[in-house]
Coordinates of C-alpha atoms in Angstrom, one line a residue:
M1 CA -140.3 -141.4 131.8
R2 CA -140.6 -137.7 132.7
K3 CA -143.7 -138.5 134.8
L4 CA -141.9 -141.2 136.6
M5 CA -138.9 -138.9 137.2
K6 CA -141.2 -136.2 138.7
N7 CA -142.8 -138.8 141.1
L8 CA -139.3 -139.9 142.2
V9 CA -138.3 -136.2 142.8
D10 CA -141.5 -135.7 144.9
Y11 CA -140.7 -138.6 147.1
I12 CA -137.0 -137.4 147.4
F13 CA -138.4 -134.0 148.3
I14 CA -140.5 -135.6 151.1
F15 CA -137.6 -137.6 152.4
L16 CA -135.4 -134.4 152.5
Y17 CA -138.1 -132.6 154.2
S18 CA -138.2 -135.4 156.8
V19 CA -134.5 -135.1 157.4
L20 CA -134.7 -131.3 157.7
M21 CA -137.5 -131.6 160.3
F22 CA -135.4 -134.1 162.1
F23 CA -132.4 -131.8 162.3
L24 CA -134.7 -128.9 163.4
W25 CA -136.0 -131.1 166.2
K26 CA -132.5 -132.0 167.3
I27 CA -131.6 -128.3 167.5
C28 CA -134.8 -127.5 169.4
K29 CA -134.1 -130.4 171.8
Y30 CA -130.3 -130.2 172.5
G31 CA -129.1 -127.0 170.9
S32 CA -125.7 -127.1 169.1
W33 CA -126.9 -125.0 166.2
R34 CA -123.4 -124.6 164.8
Y35 CA -123.0 -128.3 164.5
W36 CA -126.3 -129.1 162.8
I37 CA -126.1 -126.1 160.4
N38 CA -123.4 -128.0 158.6
W39 CA -125.9 -130.8 157.8
I40 CA -128.8 -128.5 157.2
I41 CA -127.2 -126.4 154.4
P42 CA -126.7 -129.3 152.0
V43 CA -130.3 -130.6 152.7
L44 CA -131.7 -127.2 152.0
F45 CA -129.7 -127.0 148.8
L46 CA -131.1 -130.4 147.7
I47 CA -134.7 -129.3 148.6
L48 CA -134.2 -126.2 146.5
V49 CA -133.0 -128.3 143.6
C50 CA -136.2 -130.4 144.0
I51 CA -138.4 -127.3 144.0
I52 CA -136.8 -125.9 140.9
Y53 CA -137.2 -129.2 139.1
K54 CA -140.9 -129.3 140.2
I55 CA -141.4 -125.8 138.9
L56 CA -139.8 -126.5 135.6
N57 CA -141.9 -129.6 135.2
R58 CA -145.2 -128.3 136.6
N59 CA -147.1 -129.3 133.5
I60 CA -146.5 -133.0 134.1
E61 CA -149.3 -134.2 136.5
S62 CA -149.2 -137.3 138.6
S63 CA -152.2 -139.5 139.1
R64 CA -154.8 -138.4 141.7
K65 CA -153.9 -141.4 143.9
S66 CA -150.3 -140.6 143.8
R67 CA -150.9 -136.9 144.7
R68 CA -153.0 -138.0 147.6
I69 CA -150.4 -140.4 149.0
K70 CA -147.6 -137.8 148.8
L71 CA -149.9 -135.2 150.5
Y72 CA -150.7 -137.7 153.3
M73 CA -147.0 -138.4 153.7
F74 CA -146.2 -134.7 153.9
I75 CA -148.9 -134.1 156.5
I76 CA -147.8 -137.0 158.7
V77 CA -144.1 -135.9 158.6
T78 CA -145.2 -132.4 159.6
L79 CA -147.5 -133.6 162.4
I80 CA -144.9 -136.0 163.9
F81 CA -141.9 -133.7 163.9
G82 CA -144.0 -130.6 164.4
G83 CA -145.4 -132.1 167.6
M84 CA -141.9 -133.1 168.7
I85 CA -140.7 -129.6 168.1
I86 CA -143.6 -128.1 170.0
H87 CA -142.9 -130.5 172.9
T88 CA -139.4 -129.0 173.2
A89 CA -141.0 -125.6 173.8
I90 CA -142.6 -126.9 177.0
P91 CA -140.6 -125.8 180.1
Y92 CA -137.7 -128.2 180.9
N93 CA -138.3 -130.3 177.8
G94 CA -135.6 -128.9 175.6
K95 CA -133.3 -126.1 174.6
L96 CA -136.1 -124.4 172.8
S97 CA -138.0 -124.0 176.1
W98 CA -135.0 -122.1 177.6
K99 CA -134.6 -119.9 174.6
I100 CA -138.3 -118.9 174.8
D101 CA -138.0 -118.4 178.5
E102 CA -135.0 -116.2 178.0
M103 CA -136.7 -114.2 175.3
L104 CA -139.7 -113.6 177.4
N105 CA -138.1 -113.2 180.9
H106 CA -134.5 -112.2 180.4
K107 CA -133.6 -108.5 179.9
R108 CA -130.4 -106.5 179.9
V109 CA -130.3 -103.2 181.6
R110 CA -128.0 -100.3 181.1
Y111 CA -126.4 -99.9 184.5
V112 CA -125.3 -96.3 184.8
H113 CA -125.5 -95.4 188.4
R114 CA -123.1 -98.0 189.7
N115 CA -120.9 -96.2 192.2
V116 CA -122.0 -97.4 195.6
F117 CA -120.5 -94.4 197.4
D118 CA -122.3 -91.9 195.2
D119 CA -125.5 -93.7 194.2
G120 CA -126.1 -96.3 196.9
I121 CA -128.8 -98.8 196.1
E122 CA -131.1 -96.1 194.8
G123 CA -129.0 -95.8 191.6
L124 CA -129.7 -99.5 190.9
L125 CA -133.4 -98.9 191.4
E126 CA -133.4 -95.8 189.2
D127 CA -131.8 -97.7 186.3
L128 CA -134.2 -100.6 186.7
E129 CA -137.1 -98.2 186.7
K130 CA -136.2 -97.1 183.2
K131 CA -136.9 -100.7 182.0
F132 CA -139.5 -101.9 184.4
T133 CA -142.3 -100.6 186.6
L134 CA -141.0 -101.7 190.0
P135 CA -143.4 -102.4 192.9
D136 CA -143.6 -99.5 195.4
K137 CA -142.2 -101.8 198.2
L138 CA -139.5 -104.2 197.4
Y139 CA -138.0 -107.1 199.4
V140 CA -134.8 -109.2 199.2
D141 CA -134.8 -112.9 198.8
N142 CA -132.2 -114.4 201.1
E143 CA -129.5 -111.7 200.6
L144 CA -128.2 -108.9 198.2
L145 CA -124.5 -109.0 197.4
I146 CA -122.5 -106.0 196.1
R147 CA -118.7 -106.1 195.3
F148 CA -116.9 -102.9 194.4
D149 CA -113.4 -101.5 194.1
G150 CA -111.7 -99.0 196.3
D151 CA -113.4 -96.1 194.5
G152 CA -116.9 -97.5 195.0
E153 CA -117.3 -98.8 191.4
I154 CA -119.5 -101.8 191.5
T155 CA -117.8 -104.9 189.9
K156 CA -120.4 -107.5 190.8
L157 CA -123.9 -107.6 192.1
E158 CA -126.1 -110.6 192.8
G159 CA -129.5 -111.1 194.4
M160 CA -133.2 -111.2 193.9
I161 CA -135.7 -108.5 194.7
Y162 CA -139.4 -108.9 194.6
G163 CA -142.7 -107.2 195.5
K164 CA -146.4 -106.9 194.6
D165 CA -147.6 -104.9 191.6
E166 CA -150.7 -102.9 191.4
K167 CA -152.7 -106.0 190.7
G168 CA -151.5 -107.8 193.8
K169 CA -149.2 -110.2 191.8
V170 CA -145.7 -110.8 193.1
N171 CA -143.0 -110.0 190.6
S172 CA -139.4 -111.0 191.1
Y173 CA -136.2 -109.6 189.6
L174 CA -133.2 -111.9 189.7
L175 CA -130.1 -109.5 189.2
S176 CA -126.7 -110.4 188.1
F177 CA -124.1 -107.7 187.2
K178 CA -120.6 -108.6 186.0
N179 CA -118.5 -107.8 183.0
K180 CA -120.3 -104.4 182.8
K181 CA -123.7 -106.1 182.0
L182 CA -126.7 -106.1 184.3
E183 CA -128.8 -109.1 183.6
V184 CA -132.3 -109.3 184.9
W185 CA -134.4 -112.5 184.9
L186 CA -138.2 -111.9 185.4
N187 CA -140.5 -114.3 187.1
K188 CA -143.8 -112.7 187.4
D189 CA -146.2 -114.0 190.1
A190 CA -143.5 -116.2 191.4
G191 CA -145.4 -117.3 194.5
F192 CA -143.2 -115.5 197.0
E193 CA -144.7 -114.7 200.4
L194 CA -143.9 -111.1 201.3
D195 CA -141.5 -111.2 204.2
E196 CA -141.3 -107.9 206.1
N197 CA -138.0 -109.1 207.7
R198 CA -136.5 -108.9 204.2
A199 CA -137.8 -105.4 203.2
L200 CA -135.3 -103.5 201.1
D201 CA -135.9 -100.0 202.7
P202 CA -133.7 -100.7 205.8
M203 CA -130.8 -101.3 203.4
I204 CA -131.2 -97.8 202.0
K205 CA -131.3 -96.5 205.5
L206 CA -128.2 -98.4 206.6
L207 CA -126.2 -97.2 203.6
K208 CA -127.1 -93.6 204.4
K209 CA -126.7 -93.7 208.1
S210 CA -123.6 -95.9 208.5
K211 CA -120.1 -94.6 208.0
Y212 CA -119.1 -97.7 206.0
K213 CA -117.0 -95.6 203.6
K214 CA -114.8 -94.7 206.6
E215 CA -114.3 -98.3 207.4
I216 CA -113.5 -99.0 203.7
D217 CA -110.9 -96.2 203.7
T218 CA -109.2 -97.8 206.8
W219 CA -109.1 -101.2 205.1
K220 CA -107.7 -99.6 201.9
K221 CA -104.7 -98.3 203.8
I222 CA -104.1 -101.7 205.3
Y223 CA -104.8 -104.0 202.4
G224 CA -104.3 -101.8 199.4
D225 CA -106.0 -102.2 196.1
V226 CA -108.5 -105.0 196.7
D227 CA -112.2 -105.5 196.1
F228 CA -114.7 -104.9 199.0
G229 CA -118.2 -106.4 199.6
I230 CA -121.6 -105.5 201.0
I231 CA -124.2 -108.0 201.9
Y232 CA -127.7 -107.1 203.0
Y233 CA -129.6 -109.8 204.9
G234 CA -132.7 -108.1 206.1
L235 CA -133.4 -109.2 209.7
K236 CA -130.5 -111.2 211.1
E237 CA -129.9 -112.9 214.4
F238 CA -126.8 -112.2 216.3
F239 CA -125.4 -114.2 219.3
Y240 CA -121.9 -112.7 219.4
S241 CA -120.8 -109.1 219.6
D242 CA -117.8 -109.3 217.3
G243 CA -117.9 -106.8 214.5
I244 CA -121.2 -105.3 215.4
K245 CA -121.8 -101.5 215.1
V246 CA -125.1 -100.3 216.5
L247 CA -126.6 -97.2 214.5
G248 CA -128.4 -95.9 217.5
S249 CA -128.0 -94.2 220.9
K250 CA -125.2 -95.1 223.3
K251 CA -127.7 -96.6 225.7
E252 CA -128.9 -98.9 222.9
N253 CA -125.4 -99.8 222.0
D254 CA -124.5 -100.7 225.5
E255 CA -127.6 -102.8 226.0
V256 CA -126.9 -104.7 222.8
F257 CA -123.3 -105.6 223.8
K258 CA -124.4 -106.4 227.4
T259 CA -127.1 -108.7 226.2
L260 CA -124.8 -110.6 223.8
D261 CA -122.0 -111.0 226.3
Q262 CA -124.5 -112.5 228.8
G263 CA -125.6 -115.2 226.2
G264 CA -128.7 -113.3 224.9
E265 CA -129.8 -112.7 221.3
V266 CA -130.2 -109.6 219.1
K267 CA -132.4 -109.4 216.0
A268 CA -131.9 -106.5 213.7
N269 CA -131.7 -105.3 210.1
A270 CA -128.1 -105.8 209.2
L271 CA -125.7 -104.6 206.5
S272 CA -122.3 -106.4 206.4
I273 CA -119.1 -105.1 204.8
F274 CA -116.3 -107.4 204.2
I275 CA -113.1 -108.1 202.1
P276 CA -113.5 -111.1 199.9
D277 CA -110.9 -113.8 200.2
K278 CA -109.4 -112.1 203.3
E279 CA -109.4 -113.3 206.9
V280 CA -110.9 -110.0 208.1
T281 CA -113.8 -109.9 210.6
P282 CA -116.8 -108.4 208.8
I283 CA -118.4 -105.3 210.2
N284 CA -122.1 -105.6 210.7
F285 CA -124.1 -102.3 210.9
I286 CA -127.4 -102.8 212.6
I287 CA -130.5 -100.6 213.2
D288 CA -133.6 -100.9 215.4
P289 CA -132.3 -104.0 217.4
E290 CA -134.7 -106.3 219.1
I291 CA -133.0 -107.3 222.3
I292 CA -133.7 -110.8 223.8
S293 CA -132.2 -111.6 227.2
S294 CA -130.6 -114.9 227.9
E295 CA -133.4 -115.9 230.1
T296 CA -136.0 -115.3 227.4
R297 CA -133.9 -116.9 224.8
N298 CA -133.3 -120.1 226.9
A299 CA -137.0 -120.3 227.6
Q300 CA -137.7 -120.0 223.8
L301 CA -135.1 -122.7 223.0
E302 CA -136.5 -124.9 225.8
E303 CA -140.1 -124.6 224.4
E304 CA -138.8 -125.5 220.9
V305 CA -137.1 -128.6 222.2
I306 CA -140.2 -129.6 224.2
E307 CA -142.4 -129.3 221.1
K308 CA -139.9 -131.3 219.0
S309 CA -139.7 -134.0 221.7
K310 CA -143.5 -134.4 221.7
G311 CA -143.3 -135.4 218.0
E312 CA -140.5 -137.9 218.4
D313 CA -140.9 -141.6 219.1
S314 CA -137.9 -141.6 221.5
W315 CA -135.9 -139.0 223.5
T316 CA -134.7 -135.6 222.4
L317 CA -131.4 -134.0 223.5
D318 CA -131.2 -130.1 224.0
N319 CA -127.7 -129.5 222.8
N320 CA -127.5 -126.2 224.5
T321 CA -128.1 -127.4 228.1
G322 CA -127.5 -131.2 227.8
T323 CA -131.1 -131.9 229.1
M324 CA -132.7 -134.9 227.6
Y325 CA -136.6 -135.1 227.2
T326 CA -139.1 -137.8 226.5
F327 CA -142.9 -137.8 226.3
L328 CA -145.3 -140.7 226.6
K329 CA -146.6 -141.8 223.2
S330 CA -150.1 -142.3 224.6
N331 CA -150.2 -138.9 226.4
K332 CA -148.2 -136.0 225.3
N333 CA -149.0 -134.0 228.5
I334 CA -146.9 -136.5 230.5
G335 CA -143.2 -136.3 230.0
F336 CA -139.8 -136.7 231.8
R337 CA -136.5 -135.1 231.5
L338 CA -132.9 -135.6 232.7
V339 CA -131.5 -132.3 233.8
V340 CA -127.7 -131.6 234.2
T341 CA -127.0 -130.5 237.8
D342 CA -123.3 -130.6 237.8
A343 CA -120.4 -131.5 235.5
A344 CA -116.7 -132.3 235.9
L345 CA -114.1 -133.8 233.6
G346 CA -116.5 -134.7 230.8
S347 CA -119.0 -136.4 233.2
R348 CA -122.3 -135.1 234.4
F349 CA -124.7 -135.5 237.3
Y350 CA -128.4 -135.5 236.6
K351 CA -131.8 -135.2 238.2
L352 CA -135.1 -136.5 236.9
E353 CA -138.1 -134.2 236.5
K354 CA -141.7 -134.8 235.4
T355 CA -144.4 -132.7 233.8
S356 CA -148.1 -133.4 233.6
D357 CA -149.1 -130.3 231.6
G358 CA -147.1 -130.7 228.4
G359 CA -143.9 -129.1 229.7
K360 CA -145.3 -125.9 231.1
T361 CA -144.2 -126.9 234.6
W362 CA -141.7 -129.5 235.9
E363 CA -141.5 -131.3 239.2
N364 CA -138.4 -132.9 240.7
I365 CA -138.9 -136.6 241.0
N366 CA -135.4 -137.9 241.7
S367 CA -132.2 -136.0 242.5
N368 CA -130.1 -139.0 242.0
P369 CA -131.6 -141.4 239.2
F370 CA -128.2 -142.9 238.3
L371 CA -127.4 -143.9 241.9
D372 CA -124.3 -141.7 242.2
G373 CA -123.2 -142.8 238.7
T374 CA -121.5 -140.1 236.5
G375 CA -121.2 -140.0 232.7
V376 CA -123.4 -138.7 229.8
A377 CA -127.0 -139.6 229.5
E378 CA -127.5 -142.2 226.7
G379 CA -131.3 -142.0 226.5
I380 CA -134.5 -141.9 228.5
E381 CA -137.8 -143.6 227.6
F382 CA -141.0 -144.4 229.5
L383 CA -143.4 -147.1 228.2
N384 CA -146.0 -145.8 230.5
E385 CA -146.3 -143.3 233.4
N386 CA -144.6 -145.7 235.8
F387 CA -142.3 -148.0 233.7
G388 CA -139.3 -146.6 232.1
F389 CA -135.5 -146.7 231.4
A390 CA -132.6 -144.3 231.5
G391 CA -129.2 -145.0 230.1
L392 CA -125.8 -143.6 231.2
Q393 CA -122.6 -144.0 229.1
G394 CA -119.1 -143.5 230.1
G395 CA -116.9 -140.8 228.4
S396 CA -115.0 -143.4 226.3
G397 CA -118.1 -144.7 224.7
E398 CA -117.0 -148.3 225.4
H399 CA -119.4 -148.9 228.4
S400 CA -122.9 -147.9 229.5
E401 CA -125.4 -148.9 232.1
I402 CA -129.2 -149.1 231.9
Y403 CA -131.4 -148.2 234.8
V404 CA -135.1 -149.2 235.2
T405 CA -137.9 -147.7 237.3
R406 CA -141.3 -149.1 237.9
D407 CA -142.7 -146.3 240.1
G408 CA -142.6 -143.3 237.7
G409 CA -138.9 -142.5 238.4
T410 CA -139.0 -142.3 242.2
N411 CA -136.7 -145.3 242.4
F412 CA -134.2 -146.7 239.9
E413 CA -132.2 -149.9 239.9
I414 CA -129.4 -150.9 237.6
I415 CA -130.0 -153.7 235.1
N416 CA -127.6 -156.6 235.5
L417 CA -127.4 -158.8 232.4
P418 CA -126.5 -162.6 232.7
Y419 CA -123.3 -162.6 230.8
E420 CA -122.5 -166.0 232.2
K421 CA -125.2 -167.4 229.9
V422 CA -123.5 -166.2 226.8
Q423 CA -122.0 -169.1 224.9
N424 CA -121.0 -167.6 221.6
L425 CA -119.7 -164.3 220.6
P426 CA -120.6 -162.5 217.3
E427 CA -118.4 -163.6 214.4
K428 CA -117.1 -160.1 213.9
G429 CA -116.0 -159.9 217.5
K430 CA -114.1 -163.2 217.2
E431 CA -112.3 -161.9 214.1
Y432 CA -111.1 -158.9 216.1
G433 CA -110.2 -161.1 219.1
L434 CA -112.8 -159.6 221.4
T435 CA -113.9 -161.3 224.7
I436 CA -117.1 -161.1 226.7
E437 CA -115.5 -158.3 228.7
N438 CA -115.6 -156.1 225.7
Y439 CA -119.3 -156.1 225.3
K440 CA -120.1 -153.6 228.0
Y441 CA -121.8 -150.9 226.0
L442 CA -125.7 -151.4 226.4
K443 CA -127.9 -150.0 223.8
M444 CA -131.2 -148.4 225.0
P445 CA -134.0 -151.1 225.4
R446 CA -136.5 -151.6 222.8
M447 CA -140.0 -153.2 223.1
V448 CA -141.2 -155.8 220.7
G449 CA -144.6 -157.4 221.7
N450 CA -144.3 -158.3 225.3
K451 CA -140.5 -158.6 225.2
I452 CA -137.9 -156.1 226.0
Y453 CA -134.5 -156.4 224.2
I454 CA -131.1 -154.9 225.1
L455 CA -128.1 -155.2 222.7
A456 CA -124.7 -155.3 224.3
T457 CA -121.9 -154.1 221.9
P458 CA -118.1 -153.2 222.2
D459 CA -118.9 -149.5 221.9
S460 CA -121.6 -146.9 221.0
F461 CA -120.9 -147.1 217.3
E462 CA -121.1 -150.8 216.8
E463 CA -124.5 -152.3 215.8
E464 CA -123.7 -156.0 216.1
G465 CA -123.5 -157.5 219.5
I466 CA -125.0 -159.8 222.1
E467 CA -128.8 -159.6 222.5
F468 CA -130.6 -160.1 225.8
Y469 CA -134.3 -160.1 226.4
S470 CA -136.9 -160.0 229.3
E471 CA -140.5 -161.0 229.5
D472 CA -141.2 -159.6 233.0
E473 CA -140.4 -155.8 232.7
G474 CA -136.7 -156.3 233.2
K475 CA -136.7 -158.3 236.4
T476 CA -135.0 -161.3 234.8
W477 CA -133.1 -161.6 231.6
D478 CA -132.0 -164.2 229.2
V479 CA -129.8 -164.5 226.1
S480 CA -131.4 -164.4 222.7
K481 CA -130.5 -167.5 220.6

């Protein structure tokens, strides 16, 4: 009887061990330790009772076969749940993986030098150096944000800095300071590419050279006891002069403002001070500005649009100038563009230009491709060097016209569709009480096989309409059935 009881206790022990391993897996997978501990404690107590019973009855031996079966059961349970627990330690597979990552890569740093007026950014680096060996040259990923009170005491800091260590590996430090704790997440050899435009050194120079504290004092008098902020971007592009303060000579300052006022661009390392949650124009301190004239900038933008257009299957619009580009699919050196020559009351006049060298030079082909028509270009597409279409839409978006050329753009003629052949309107149009006169917006033609299709719709947004087709390069048209 005692032997039977001991065997029963052994199997109960294995069952309780299985339950315990299951609970441990649940904790490793999903967390919630406080919830599961209420279940684990009773199980541990019962396991302890079983162990004590086994010790007290250790002289009672089970058969060899029984011992082997119980050993196999114990090993199987251990392997199954042990493997499941190990799996939760693999990144992103469970709560345990995050705890391991936190233990290995998460550190807390005592942040002592946290007055931005007195310590600048060097104070932060000094405190980090006590815990880590920082790279000699550091960079900022995206931006570095610092918030502080009127006395300069930092209340919040967020950002990531990174750099190469002595072995050439990139180490990154994700920083977060709030509630008087500086949290640092390490991600060694993070795969960052060192970006000289994001170097941290200019921020140190900007903090020392700029009189940002004077600006903060001025704001304090106006807005009282509020928090202030600093953002360092690294190299930043500027197109407007609002809020810019150049840390350089008067000549350099004048040149920056003149360039921006004339539509140019300025690139410079920038430090921005602002008041969070206030409608106050930030002040951007910049040093060593790269000045780009409006002519150079427009040329760069044009080159970008041209390269983009070469990769498109249809036309590309330059939103800055209103010019519309298209290149032949078979030869990217040959392209056409509609250039705005004049504009009035929302309507534009265009000329057609052609390039044979991939957009380096352009030749005027037609000064009046739309035959005195005005509006906004809907599209332009050439199927070959001679045969192409151009569309012109009205300002209301409820009508447009398609023009066709068969001599490379030298001459255009308007396409007239046989509306008189239309016998049935789309069902949706009937529901809204539309008539044939409402279908005056012509979508740009599309080629399918040897047929060209044009869809007439009530407006530029509608995709259901009356379809016309041509089998002779747009000379004659018929209604699709």
